[in-house]
XYZ file of C-alpha atoms in Angstrom:
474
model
C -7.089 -14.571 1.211
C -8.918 -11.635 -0.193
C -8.373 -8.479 -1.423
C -11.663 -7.151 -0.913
C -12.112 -3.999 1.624
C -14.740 -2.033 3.196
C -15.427 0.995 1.116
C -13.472 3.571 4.285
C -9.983 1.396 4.350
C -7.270 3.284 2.366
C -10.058 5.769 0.707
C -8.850 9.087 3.113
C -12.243 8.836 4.940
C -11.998 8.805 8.767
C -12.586 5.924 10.299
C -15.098 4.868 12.789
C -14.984 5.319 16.075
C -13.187 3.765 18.731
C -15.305 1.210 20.627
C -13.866 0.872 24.327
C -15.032 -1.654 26.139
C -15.184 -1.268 30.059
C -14.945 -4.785 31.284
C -14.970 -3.806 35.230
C -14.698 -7.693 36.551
C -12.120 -9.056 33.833
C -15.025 -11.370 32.545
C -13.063 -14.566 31.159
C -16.785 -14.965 28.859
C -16.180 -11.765 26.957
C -12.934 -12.891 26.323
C -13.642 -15.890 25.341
C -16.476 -14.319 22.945
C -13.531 -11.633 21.576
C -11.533 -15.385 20.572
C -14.867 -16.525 19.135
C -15.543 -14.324 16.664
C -12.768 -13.580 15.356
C -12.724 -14.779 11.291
C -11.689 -13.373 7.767
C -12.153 -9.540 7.904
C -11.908 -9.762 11.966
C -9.031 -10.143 14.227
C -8.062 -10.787 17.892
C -5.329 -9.923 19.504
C -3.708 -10.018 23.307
C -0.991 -8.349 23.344
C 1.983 -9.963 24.525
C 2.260 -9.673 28.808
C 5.686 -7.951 30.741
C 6.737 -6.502 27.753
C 5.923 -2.672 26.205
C 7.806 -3.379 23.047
C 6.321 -1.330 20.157
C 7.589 -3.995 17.824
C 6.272 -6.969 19.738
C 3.153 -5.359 19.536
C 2.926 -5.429 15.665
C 3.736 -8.856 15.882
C 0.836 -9.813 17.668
C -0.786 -8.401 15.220
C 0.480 -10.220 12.763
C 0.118 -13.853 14.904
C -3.617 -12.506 15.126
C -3.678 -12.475 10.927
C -2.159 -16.418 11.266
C 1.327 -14.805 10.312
C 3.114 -16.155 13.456
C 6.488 -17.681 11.536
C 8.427 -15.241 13.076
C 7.573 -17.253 16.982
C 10.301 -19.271 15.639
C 13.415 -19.312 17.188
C 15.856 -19.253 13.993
C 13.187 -17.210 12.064
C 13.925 -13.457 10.959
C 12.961 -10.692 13.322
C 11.572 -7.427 12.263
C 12.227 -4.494 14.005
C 9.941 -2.214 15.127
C 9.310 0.184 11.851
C 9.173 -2.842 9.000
C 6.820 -4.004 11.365
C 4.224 -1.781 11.831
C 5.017 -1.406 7.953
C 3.660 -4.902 7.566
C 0.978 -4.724 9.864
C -0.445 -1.682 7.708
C 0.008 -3.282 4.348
C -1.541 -6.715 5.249
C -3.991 -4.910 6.266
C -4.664 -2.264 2.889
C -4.467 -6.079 1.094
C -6.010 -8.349 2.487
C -9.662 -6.652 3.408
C -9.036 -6.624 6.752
C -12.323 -4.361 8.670
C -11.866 -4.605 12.581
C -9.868 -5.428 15.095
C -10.098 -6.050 18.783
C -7.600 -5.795 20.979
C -7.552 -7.512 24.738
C -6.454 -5.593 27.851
C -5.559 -2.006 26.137
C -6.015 -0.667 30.096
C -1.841 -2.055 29.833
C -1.181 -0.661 26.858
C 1.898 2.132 27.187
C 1.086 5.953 25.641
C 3.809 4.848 22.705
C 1.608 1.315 21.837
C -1.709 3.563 21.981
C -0.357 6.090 19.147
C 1.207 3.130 17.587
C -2.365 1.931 17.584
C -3.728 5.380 15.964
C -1.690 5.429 13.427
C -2.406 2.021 12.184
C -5.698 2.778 12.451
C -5.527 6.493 10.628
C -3.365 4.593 7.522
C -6.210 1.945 6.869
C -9.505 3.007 8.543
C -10.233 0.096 10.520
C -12.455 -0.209 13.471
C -10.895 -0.572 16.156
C -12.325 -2.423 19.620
C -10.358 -1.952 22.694
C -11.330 -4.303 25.750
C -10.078 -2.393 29.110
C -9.920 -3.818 32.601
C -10.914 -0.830 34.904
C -12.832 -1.642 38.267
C -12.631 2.124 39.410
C -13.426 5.319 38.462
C -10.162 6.466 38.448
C -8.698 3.879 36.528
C -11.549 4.392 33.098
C -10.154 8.144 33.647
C -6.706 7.645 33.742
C -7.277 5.422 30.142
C -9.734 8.248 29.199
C -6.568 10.360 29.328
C -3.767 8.033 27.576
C -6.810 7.673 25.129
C -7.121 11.004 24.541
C -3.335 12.055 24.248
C -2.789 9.299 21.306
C -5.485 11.038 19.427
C -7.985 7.916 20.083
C -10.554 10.556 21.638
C -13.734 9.726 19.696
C -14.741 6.740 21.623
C -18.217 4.631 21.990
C -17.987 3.388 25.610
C -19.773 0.643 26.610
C -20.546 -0.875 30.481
C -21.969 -4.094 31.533
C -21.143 -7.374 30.863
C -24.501 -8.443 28.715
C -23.995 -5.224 26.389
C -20.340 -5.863 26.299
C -21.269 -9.236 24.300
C -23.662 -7.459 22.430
C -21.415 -5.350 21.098
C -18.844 -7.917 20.585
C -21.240 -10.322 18.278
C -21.991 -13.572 18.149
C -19.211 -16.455 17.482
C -18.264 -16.532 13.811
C -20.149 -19.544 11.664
C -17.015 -19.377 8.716
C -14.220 -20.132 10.671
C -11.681 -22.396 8.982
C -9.167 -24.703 10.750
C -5.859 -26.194 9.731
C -4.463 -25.687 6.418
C -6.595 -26.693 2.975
C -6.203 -29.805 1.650
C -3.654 -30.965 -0.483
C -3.693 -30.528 -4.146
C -5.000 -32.900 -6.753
C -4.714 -32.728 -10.710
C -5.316 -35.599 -13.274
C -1.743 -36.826 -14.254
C -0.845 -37.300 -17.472
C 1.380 -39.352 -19.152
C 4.589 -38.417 -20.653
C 3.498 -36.549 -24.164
C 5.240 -36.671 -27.383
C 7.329 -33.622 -28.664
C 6.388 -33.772 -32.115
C 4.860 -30.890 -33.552
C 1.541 -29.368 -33.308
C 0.248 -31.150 -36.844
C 0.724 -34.278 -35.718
C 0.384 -34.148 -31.470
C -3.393 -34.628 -30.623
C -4.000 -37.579 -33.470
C -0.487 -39.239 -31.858
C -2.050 -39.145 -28.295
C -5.625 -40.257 -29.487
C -3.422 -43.671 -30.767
C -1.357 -43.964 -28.035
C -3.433 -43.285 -24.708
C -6.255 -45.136 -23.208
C -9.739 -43.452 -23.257
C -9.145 -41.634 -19.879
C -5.991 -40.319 -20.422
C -6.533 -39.170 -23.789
C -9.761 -37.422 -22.408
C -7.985 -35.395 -19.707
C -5.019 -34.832 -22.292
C -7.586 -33.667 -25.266
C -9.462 -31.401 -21.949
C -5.932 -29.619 -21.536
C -5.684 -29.009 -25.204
C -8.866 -28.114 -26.332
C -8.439 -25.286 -23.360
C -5.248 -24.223 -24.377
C -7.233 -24.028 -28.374
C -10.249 -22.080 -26.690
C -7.806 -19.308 -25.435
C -5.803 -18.817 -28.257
C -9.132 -18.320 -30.290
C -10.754 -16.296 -27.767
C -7.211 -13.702 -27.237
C -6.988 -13.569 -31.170
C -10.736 -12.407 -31.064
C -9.889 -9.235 -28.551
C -6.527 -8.292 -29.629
C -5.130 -6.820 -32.629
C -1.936 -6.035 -32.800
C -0.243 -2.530 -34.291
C 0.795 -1.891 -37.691
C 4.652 -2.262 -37.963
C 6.405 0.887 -38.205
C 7.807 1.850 -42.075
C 11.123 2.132 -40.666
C 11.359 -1.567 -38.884
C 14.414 -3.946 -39.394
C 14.087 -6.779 -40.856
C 13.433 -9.921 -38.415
C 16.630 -11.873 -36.946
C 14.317 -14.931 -36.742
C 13.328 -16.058 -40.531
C 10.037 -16.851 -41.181
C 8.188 -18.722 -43.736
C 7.990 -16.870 -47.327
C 6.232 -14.285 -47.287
C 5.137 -14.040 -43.754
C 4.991 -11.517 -41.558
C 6.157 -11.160 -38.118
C 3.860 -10.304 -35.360
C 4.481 -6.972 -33.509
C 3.125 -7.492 -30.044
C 5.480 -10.423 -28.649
C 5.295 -8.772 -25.220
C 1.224 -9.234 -25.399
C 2.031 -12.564 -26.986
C 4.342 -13.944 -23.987
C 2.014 -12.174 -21.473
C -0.594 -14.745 -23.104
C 1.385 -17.695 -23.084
C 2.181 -17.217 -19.410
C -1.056 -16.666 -18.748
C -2.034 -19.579 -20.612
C 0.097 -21.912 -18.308
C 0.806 -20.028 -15.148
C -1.670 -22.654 -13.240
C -0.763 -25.753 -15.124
C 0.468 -28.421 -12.636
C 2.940 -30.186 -14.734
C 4.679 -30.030 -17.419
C 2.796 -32.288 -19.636
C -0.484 -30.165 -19.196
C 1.494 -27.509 -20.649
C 2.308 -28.751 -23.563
C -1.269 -29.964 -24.113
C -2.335 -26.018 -23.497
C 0.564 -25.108 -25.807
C -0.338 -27.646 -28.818
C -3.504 -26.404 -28.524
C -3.003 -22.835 -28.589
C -0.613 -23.345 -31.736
C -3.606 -24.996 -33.748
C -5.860 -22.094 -32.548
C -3.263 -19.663 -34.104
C -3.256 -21.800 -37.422
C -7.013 -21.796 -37.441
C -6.353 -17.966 -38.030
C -3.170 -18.408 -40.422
C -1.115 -17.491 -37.592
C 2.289 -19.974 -36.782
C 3.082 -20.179 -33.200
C 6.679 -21.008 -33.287
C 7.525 -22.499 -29.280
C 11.148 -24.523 -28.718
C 10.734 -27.903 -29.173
C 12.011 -29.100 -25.496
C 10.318 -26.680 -23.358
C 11.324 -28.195 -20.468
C 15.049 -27.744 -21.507
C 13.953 -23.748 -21.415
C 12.161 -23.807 -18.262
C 9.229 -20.929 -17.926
C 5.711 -20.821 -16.847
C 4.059 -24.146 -16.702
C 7.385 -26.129 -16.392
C 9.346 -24.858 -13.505
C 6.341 -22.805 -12.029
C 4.251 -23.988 -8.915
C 0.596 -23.489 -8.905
C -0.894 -20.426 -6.395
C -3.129 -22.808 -4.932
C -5.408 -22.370 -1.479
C -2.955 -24.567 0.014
C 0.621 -22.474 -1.648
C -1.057 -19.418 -0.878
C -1.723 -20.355 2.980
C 1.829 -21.333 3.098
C 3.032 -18.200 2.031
C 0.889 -16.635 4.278
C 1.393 -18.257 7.678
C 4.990 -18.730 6.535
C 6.294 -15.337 5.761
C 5.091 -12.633 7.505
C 7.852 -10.337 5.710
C 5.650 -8.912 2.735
C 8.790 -8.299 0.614
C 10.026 -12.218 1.573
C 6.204 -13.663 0.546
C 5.878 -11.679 -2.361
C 9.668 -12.437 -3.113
C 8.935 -16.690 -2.837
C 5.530 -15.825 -4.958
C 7.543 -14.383 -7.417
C 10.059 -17.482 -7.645
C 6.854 -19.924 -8.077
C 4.806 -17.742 -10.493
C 7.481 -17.216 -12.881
C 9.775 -20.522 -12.920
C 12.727 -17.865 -14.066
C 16.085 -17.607 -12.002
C 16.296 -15.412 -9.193
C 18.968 -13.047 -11.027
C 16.386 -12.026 -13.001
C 13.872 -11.677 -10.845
C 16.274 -9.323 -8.598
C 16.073 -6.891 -11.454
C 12.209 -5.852 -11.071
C 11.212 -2.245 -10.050
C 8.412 -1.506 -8.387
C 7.496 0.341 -11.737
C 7.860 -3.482 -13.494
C 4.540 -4.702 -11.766
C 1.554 -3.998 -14.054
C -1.747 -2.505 -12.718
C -3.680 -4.351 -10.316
C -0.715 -6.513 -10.210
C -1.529 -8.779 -13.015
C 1.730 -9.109 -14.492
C 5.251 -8.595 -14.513
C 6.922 -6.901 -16.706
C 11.018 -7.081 -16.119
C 13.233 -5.056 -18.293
C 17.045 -6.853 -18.246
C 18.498 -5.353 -20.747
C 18.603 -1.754 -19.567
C 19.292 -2.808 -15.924
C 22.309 -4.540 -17.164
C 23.227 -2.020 -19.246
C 22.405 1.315 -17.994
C 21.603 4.176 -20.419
C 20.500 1.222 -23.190
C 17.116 2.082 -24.528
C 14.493 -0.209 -23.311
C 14.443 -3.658 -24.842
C 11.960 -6.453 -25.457
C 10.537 -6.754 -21.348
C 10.168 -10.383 -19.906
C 6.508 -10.996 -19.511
C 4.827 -13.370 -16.617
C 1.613 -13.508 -15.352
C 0.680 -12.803 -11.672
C -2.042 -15.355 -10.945
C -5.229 -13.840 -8.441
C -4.317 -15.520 -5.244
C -0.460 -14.276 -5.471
C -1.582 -10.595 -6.176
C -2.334 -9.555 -2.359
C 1.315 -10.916 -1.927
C 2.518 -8.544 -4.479
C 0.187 -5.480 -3.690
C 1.036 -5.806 0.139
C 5.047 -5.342 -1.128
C 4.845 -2.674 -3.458
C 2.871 -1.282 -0.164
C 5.766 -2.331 2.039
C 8.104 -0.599 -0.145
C 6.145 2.675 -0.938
C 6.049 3.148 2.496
C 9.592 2.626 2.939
C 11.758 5.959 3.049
C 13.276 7.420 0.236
C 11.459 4.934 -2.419
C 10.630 5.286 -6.241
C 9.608 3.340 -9.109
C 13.066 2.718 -10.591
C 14.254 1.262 -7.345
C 14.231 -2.916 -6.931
C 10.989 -4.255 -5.319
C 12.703 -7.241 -4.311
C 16.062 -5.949 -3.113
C 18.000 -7.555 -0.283
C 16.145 -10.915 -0.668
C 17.651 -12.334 -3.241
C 21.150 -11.022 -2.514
C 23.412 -13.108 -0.965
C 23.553 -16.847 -1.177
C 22.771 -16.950 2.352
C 20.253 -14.839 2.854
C 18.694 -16.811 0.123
C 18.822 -20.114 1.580
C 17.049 -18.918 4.342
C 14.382 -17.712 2.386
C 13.480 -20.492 0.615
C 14.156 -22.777 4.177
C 11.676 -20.633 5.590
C 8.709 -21.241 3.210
C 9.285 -25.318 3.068
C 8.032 -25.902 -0.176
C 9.468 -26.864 -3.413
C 10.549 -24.684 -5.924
C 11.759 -25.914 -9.245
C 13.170 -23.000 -10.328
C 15.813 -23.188 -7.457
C 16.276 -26.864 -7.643
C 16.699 -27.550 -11.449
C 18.078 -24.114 -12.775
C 17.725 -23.487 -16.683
C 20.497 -20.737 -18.203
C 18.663 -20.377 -21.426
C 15.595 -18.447 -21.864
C 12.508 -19.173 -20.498
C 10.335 -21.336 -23.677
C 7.665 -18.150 -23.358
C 10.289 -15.548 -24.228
C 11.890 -17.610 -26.794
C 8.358 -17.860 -28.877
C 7.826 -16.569 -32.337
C 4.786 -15.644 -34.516
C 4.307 -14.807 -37.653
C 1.317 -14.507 -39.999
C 1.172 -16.708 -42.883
C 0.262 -15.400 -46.776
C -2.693 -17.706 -46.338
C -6.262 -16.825 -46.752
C -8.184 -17.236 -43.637
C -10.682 -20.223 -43.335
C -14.179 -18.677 -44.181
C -15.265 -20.380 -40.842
C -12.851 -21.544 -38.599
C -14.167 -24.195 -36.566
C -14.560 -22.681 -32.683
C -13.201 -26.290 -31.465
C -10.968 -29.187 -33.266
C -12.831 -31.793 -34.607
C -13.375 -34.893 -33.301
C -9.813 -37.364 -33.407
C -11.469 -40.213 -35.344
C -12.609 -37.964 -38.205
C -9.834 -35.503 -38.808
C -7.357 -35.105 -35.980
């Protein structure tokens, strides 16, 4: 899933005209050819037969875009408004261009404006294939055409320019789901402390283990190194309590622990298990020490729960899932949410559509003054939104901007998490397993409950870019 578009979808610039097809014999070949090339960017629908519901019609839409949960007898049904609402926001998000839709000679006025609206909020192309063998019936379309304010059309007649204009048979189709997911696994880690952690594992494991292990940590030291190298944090204010957390003598905390958790999560957002994590983390604490900087992490992390320990990787296969599973953009973005961050779903009930950072890269959730209302803002929790859960996020905060009587301050996730019911069907509905839900942590998530502080050392002269070699000085 991308979130590429063409340069005219969501920029204000009208779109391009409607291309009506005037298939006079009901050719069964320039269906077929519609079918055929549909692929990413390109959809096909046929509307659904003896019905003229609005709503149905948006979710044909939506089977076209391989979001067909809803076909499901127990699964939620949207009316007709949320909807259309999801149709348009899938389609801002995900770079969807063109569309062509079968038999629009049966389309009612009310689907036809439907239609032009969708297509006036996103720009798409729209392609309308029309069964009319007589005169009369092409001006009788004309006419429906016209009154839904679809009146700048590209007609086209005969059957070989019909497939012309259709296009040949897309070459980057993909079937079926991608494959499963695969990561090196890696034994069960010591917790000792950063000093000591990648000379105990050179000892302990065998060659290939310790290789993958030492991969993980020299990643996690790379990072660190490379974030120190573009960020510098502010100058603490003259006025600035003291630190509840006690450092070592003379040290001095760091200022920017919401840039420092941001990094963290970021660090291990994609980690698939636990033990990778803590490789990342070990090594990230020795890149902060190359630069007399203590990274101070709990020692059990998985006791705290976070990214990297009760987080699921966004993979091709997760984010298909999501996709086919939950046509809802609030309910994807909602499950995203629950595997991105590892955190409990009471917090996660607290973010505003204000709490999702620019180009959805983060989020940024604010308990304390949600709790407490009227409490100046506190320290925010920090997670990272990996790139293939962002069109999940940007296609809510979509949904919910175009939801009436909406603001910032109001939740972006409201009503999904909210009764216990409601929430078991949500996470029924997406079939996959989410730790956070399964194995619930009460204390802080290991991220959040970091500390820094910079050390009245002198920095190394030259700081070596990588750790040396185990066998010479781990």
């Amino acid at each position: 899933m991308t979130v590429t578009s063409p340069a005219h979808l969501g920029t204000g610039l009208a779109p391009p005209p409607v291309t009506l097809l005037l298939d006079a014999h009901d050719d069964r070949a320039i269906h077929a050819a519609a079918y055929q090339c549909a692929h990413r960017g390109r959809i096909t629908t046929d509307p659904t037969p003896h019905t003229s519901s609005l709503a149905y019609l948006a979710l044909d839409l939506l089977r076209s875009m391989n979001r067909n949960s809803f076909a499901r007898p127990d699964a939620e049904r949207m009316s007709t408004d949320p909807a259309w609402r999801a149709v348009t926001c899938w389609t801002l998000t995900t770079g969807l261009a063109e569309a062509i839709v079968l038999r629009a000679h049966r389309l009612t006025p009310e689907r036809l404006k439907r239609l032009a609206t969708w297509r006036a909020d996103t720009g798409i192309r729209l392609i309308l294939i029309a069964h009319t063998p007589t005169p009369a019936d092409e001006q009788r379309l004309r006419e429906r055409l016209t009154a839904a304010d679809l009146a700048d059309l590209i007609a086209v007649r005969g059957t070989e320019a019909i497939l012309n204009a259709i296009g040949p048979a897309a070459t980057d189709r993909c079937y079926g789901s991608p494959p499963p997911d695969y990561a090196h696994p890696l034994p069960s880690l010591l917790r000792g402390g950063v000093a000591a952690f990648r000379a105990d594992c050179w000892r302990r494991q065998n060659d290939l283990d310790f290789a993958h292990t030492d991969g993980q940590y020299r990643a996690g030291y790379a990072a660190a190194r490379t974030w120190l190298a573009r960020h510098t944090p502010p100058p603490a204010p003259p006025d600035m309590p003291e630190a509840s957390d006690a450092g070592p003598d003379g040290a001095t905390p760091w200022q920017d622990m919401e840039g420092l958790r941001l990094f963290l999560a970021r660090l291990t957002v994609l980690s698939p298990s636990p033990q990778h994590t803590l490789a990342r983390v070990r090594g990230a604490q020795a890149g902060f020490l190359s630069q007399a900087l203590l990274l101070n992490v709990p020692d059990d992390l998985a006791e705290h729960g976070g990214p990297g320990i009760t987080t699921v990787p966004i993979t091709p296969r997760v984010a298909h899932i999501l996709a086919t599973q939950l046509p809802n953009p609030l309910r994807a973005a909602a499950v995203a949410a629950l595997l991105l961050t590892g955190t409990s779903h009471s917090l996660l009930s607290m973010t505003q559509l204000a709490s999702v950072g620019k180009h959805t890269t983060h989020l940024a959730i604010d308990r304390d003054s949600r709790i407490n209302i009227g409490v100046p803002p506190g320290p925010r929790h920090m997670y990272a939104i990996p790139h293939r859960a962002r069109p999940f996020l940007a296609a809510a905060l979509e949904f919910r901007r175009r939801t009436p009587r909406t603001a910032d301050h109001l939740g972006l996730f409201a009503n999904c998490f909210g009764t216990s019911e409601r929430f078991e069907h949500l996470t029924r509905d997406v079939s996959l397993h989410i730790p956070a839900v399964l194995h619930p942590h009460p204390t802080e998530d290991w991220h959040i409950a970091a500390r820094c502080w910079r050390l009245n050392t002198p920095v190394p002269a030259i700081a070596p870019t990588m750790p040396p070699a185990p066998g010479a000085h781990p």
